[in-house]
PDB file of C-alpha atoms in Angstrom:
ATOM      1  CA  MET A   1      12.764  -6.083   4.522  1.00  0.00           C
ATOM      2  CA  PHE A   2       9.150  -6.274   5.666  1.00  0.00           C
ATOM      3  CA  ASP A   3      10.053  -4.873   8.546  1.00  0.00           C
ATOM      4  CA  ARG A   4      11.365  -1.702   7.408  1.00  0.00           C
ATOM      5  CA  LEU A   5       8.774  -1.755   4.317  1.00  0.00           C
ATOM      6  CA  THR A   6       6.531  -1.683   7.827  1.00  0.00           C
ATOM      7  CA  ASP A   7       8.219   1.069   9.408  1.00  0.00           C
ATOM      8  CA  ARG A   8       8.045   3.106   6.477  1.00  0.00           C
ATOM      9  CA  LEU A   9       4.757   3.285   5.870  1.00  0.00           C
ATOM     10  CA  ASP A  10       3.589   3.291   9.370  1.00  0.00           C
ATOM     11  CA  ASN A  11       5.384   6.432   9.221  1.00  0.00           C
ATOM     12  CA  VAL A  12       3.217   7.599   6.436  1.00  0.00           C
ATOM     13  CA  PHE A  13       0.009   6.264   8.149  1.00  0.00           C
ATOM     14  CA  ARG A  14       0.749   8.538  11.517  1.00  0.00           C
ATOM     15  CA  ASN A  15       1.897  11.651   9.485  1.00  0.00           C
ATOM     16  CA  LEU A  16      -1.485  11.146   7.679  1.00  0.00           C
ATOM     17  CA  ARG A  17      -3.399  10.340  10.646  1.00  0.00           C
ATOM     18  CA  GLY A  18      -2.317  13.685  12.800  1.00  0.00           C
ATOM     19  CA  GLN A  19      -3.957  16.223  10.024  1.00  0.00           C
ATOM     20  CA  GLY A  20      -7.304  16.958  10.322  1.00  0.00           C
ATOM     21  CA  LYS A  21      -7.422  18.105   6.446  1.00  0.00           C
ATOM     22  CA  ILE A  22      -5.159  16.487   3.172  1.00  0.00           C
ATOM     23  CA  THR A  23      -3.640  18.994   1.243  1.00  0.00           C
ATOM     24  CA  GLU A  24      -2.611  18.486  -1.985  1.00  0.00           C
ATOM     25  CA  LYS A  25       0.638  18.993  -0.529  1.00  0.00           C
ATOM     26  CA  ALA A  26       0.989  16.339   1.947  1.00  0.00           C
ATOM     27  CA  LEU A  27      -0.533  13.681  -0.611  1.00  0.00           C
ATOM     28  CA  ASP A  28       2.197  14.542  -2.836  1.00  0.00           C
ATOM     29  CA  GLU A  29       4.891  13.979  -0.059  1.00  0.00           C
ATOM     30  CA  SER A  30       2.507  11.110   1.484  1.00  0.00           C
ATOM     31  CA  LEU A  31       2.609   9.614  -1.854  1.00  0.00           C
ATOM     32  CA  ARG A  32       6.732   9.823  -2.296  1.00  0.00           C
ATOM     33  CA  GLU A  33       7.495   8.706   0.525  1.00  0.00           C
ATOM     34  CA  ILE A  34       5.457   5.178  -0.091  1.00  0.00           C
ATOM     35  CA  ARG A  35       7.056   5.190  -3.225  1.00  0.00           C
ATOM     36  CA  ARG A  36      10.467   5.462  -1.900  1.00  0.00           C
ATOM     37  CA  ALA A  37       9.292   2.984   0.189  1.00  0.00           C
ATOM     38  CA  LEU A  38       8.376   0.632  -2.122  1.00  0.00           C
ATOM     39  CA  LEU A  39      11.377   0.463  -3.929  1.00  0.00           C
ATOM     40  CA  GLU A  40      13.259   0.687  -1.216  1.00  0.00           C
ATOM     41  CA  ALA A  41      11.552  -3.151  -0.525  1.00  0.00           C
ATOM     42  CA  ASP A  42      12.551  -3.683  -4.472  1.00  0.00           C
ATOM     43  CA  VAL A  43       8.812  -3.524  -5.847  1.00  0.00           C
ATOM     44  CA  ASN A  44       8.694  -2.608  -9.447  1.00  0.00           C
ATOM     45  CA  PHE A  45       9.400   0.319 -10.678  1.00  0.00           C
ATOM     46  CA  LYS A  46       6.461   0.277 -12.784  1.00  0.00           C
ATOM     47  CA  VAL A  47       4.554  -1.611 -10.219  1.00  0.00           C
ATOM     48  CA  ALA A  48       4.995   0.936  -7.987  1.00  0.00           C
ATOM     49  CA  LYS A  49       3.953   3.724 -10.495  1.00  0.00           C
ATOM     50  CA  ALA A  50       0.561   2.065 -11.533  1.00  0.00           C
ATOM     51  CA  PHE A  51       0.013   1.533  -7.601  1.00  0.00           C
ATOM     52  CA  LEU A  52       0.332   5.086  -6.736  1.00  0.00           C
ATOM     53  CA  ALA A  53      -1.328   6.182  -9.836  1.00  0.00           C
ATOM     54  CA  ARG A  54      -4.282   4.000  -8.806  1.00  0.00           C
ATOM     55  CA  VAL A  55      -4.017   5.979  -5.099  1.00  0.00           C
ATOM     56  CA  ARG A  56      -3.904   9.397  -6.353  1.00  0.00           C
ATOM     57  CA  GLU A  57      -7.124   9.025  -8.612  1.00  0.00           C
ATOM     58  CA  ALA A  58      -8.884   6.997  -5.754  1.00  0.00           C
ATOM     59  CA  ALA A  59      -8.180  10.056  -3.058  1.00  0.00           C
ATOM     60  CA  VAL A  60      -7.874  13.260  -5.019  1.00  0.00           C
ATOM     61  CA  GLY A  61     -11.580  14.721  -4.183  1.00  0.00           C
ATOM     62  CA  GLN A  62     -13.863  11.880  -2.744  1.00  0.00           C
ATOM     63  CA  GLN A  63     -16.122  13.066  -0.652  1.00  0.00           C
ATOM     64  CA  VAL A  64     -14.618  11.450   3.023  1.00  0.00           C
ATOM     65  CA  MET A  65     -16.669   9.702   5.247  1.00  0.00           C
ATOM     66  CA  ARG A  66     -18.430  11.400   7.818  1.00  0.00           C
ATOM     67  CA  SER A  67     -17.075   8.586  10.209  1.00  0.00           C
ATOM     68  CA  LEU A  68     -13.581   9.392   8.961  1.00  0.00           C
ATOM     69  CA  THR A  69     -10.766  11.605   9.026  1.00  0.00           C
ATOM     70  CA  PRO A  70      -9.266  12.717   5.759  1.00  0.00           C
ATOM     71  CA  GLY A  71      -6.101  11.076   6.933  1.00  0.00           C
ATOM     72  CA  GLN A  72      -7.662   8.069   7.683  1.00  0.00           C
ATOM     73  CA  GLN A  73      -9.776   7.756   4.383  1.00  0.00           C
ATOM     74  CA  VAL A  74      -6.237   8.086   2.421  1.00  0.00           C
ATOM     75  CA  ILE A  75      -5.284   4.916   4.803  1.00  0.00           C
ATOM     76  CA  LYS A  76      -7.953   2.836   3.638  1.00  0.00           C
ATOM     77  CA  ILE A  77      -7.859   3.603  -0.038  1.00  0.00           C
ATOM     78  CA  VAL A  78      -3.656   2.519  -0.080  1.00  0.00           C
ATOM     79  CA  HIS A  79      -4.909  -0.374   1.847  1.00  0.00           C
ATOM     80  CA  SER A  80      -7.395  -1.290  -0.408  1.00  0.00           C
ATOM     81  CA  GLU A  81      -4.673  -0.801  -3.300  1.00  0.00           C
ATOM     82  CA  LEU A  82      -2.968  -2.562  -1.427  1.00  0.00           C
ATOM     83  CA  VAL A  83      -4.946  -5.511  -1.202  1.00  0.00           C
ATOM     84  CA  GLN A  84      -6.322  -5.806  -4.924  1.00  0.00           C
ATOM     85  CA  LEU A  85      -2.618  -5.129  -5.833  1.00  0.00           C
ATOM     86  CA  LEU A  86      -2.161  -8.336  -3.803  1.00  0.00           C
ATOM     87  CA  GLY A  87      -4.609 -10.682  -4.857  1.00  0.00           C
ATOM     88  CA  ALA A  88      -7.945  -9.931  -2.000  1.00  0.00           C
ATOM     89  CA  THR A  89      -8.288 -13.637  -2.153  1.00  0.00           C
ATOM     90  CA  SER A  90      -5.725 -16.456  -0.965  1.00  0.00           C
ATOM     91  CA  GLU A  91      -5.099 -19.417  -1.952  1.00  0.00           C
ATOM     92  CA  PRO A  92      -4.169 -22.555  -0.273  1.00  0.00           C
ATOM     93  CA  VAL A  93      -0.743 -24.721  -0.597  1.00  0.00           C
ATOM     94  CA  ARG A  94      -0.691 -27.552  -2.315  1.00  0.00           C
ATOM     95  CA  LEU A  95       1.788 -29.341  -0.602  1.00  0.00           C
ATOM     96  CA  SER A  96       3.227 -32.682  -2.688  1.00  0.00           C
ATOM     97  CA  PRO A  97       2.108 -36.092  -1.901  1.00  0.00           C
ATOM     98  CA  HIS A  98       5.544 -37.301  -2.112  1.00  0.00           C
ATOM     99  CA  PRO A  99       8.202 -35.010   0.132  1.00  0.00           C
ATOM    100  CA  PRO A 100       9.742 -33.149  -0.008  1.00  0.00           C
ATOM    101  CA  THR A 101       7.191 -30.011  -1.177  1.00  0.00           C
ATOM    102  CA  VAL A 102       9.373 -27.267  -3.131  1.00  0.00           C
ATOM    103  CA  LEU A 103       7.893 -24.145  -2.664  1.00  0.00           C
ATOM    104  CA  LEU A 104       9.230 -21.014  -4.781  1.00  0.00           C
ATOM    105  CA  LEU A 105       8.565 -17.226  -3.949  1.00  0.00           C
ATOM    106  CA  VAL A 106       8.453 -13.949  -6.036  1.00  0.00           C
ATOM    107  CA  GLY A 107       8.836 -10.838  -5.533  1.00  0.00           C
ATOM    108  CA  LEU A 108       5.959  -7.732  -6.275  1.00  0.00           C
TER     109      LEU A 108
END
């Protein structure tokens, strides 16, 4: 599942990196592909929609940093939003003092 999501996001980012200027149309197309990739990875529709709205809000009209191309800037925004969505800090796994330790894994 994560391999497919990674491949889809890599394709989107590769296309963005190759552009010197990000147009509204290119941004829409990239966000549509990201939405498809997230939904195919079983991300909740509302979570994906809110995530992409935050990315769009941050990307539209933002001043591009001198050290980054516009494509790299969008990639940076997507990365920052993903980190915020998934949690910026990691929590240690608490192992039971008496085995077995039971772990529950839940999707996005």
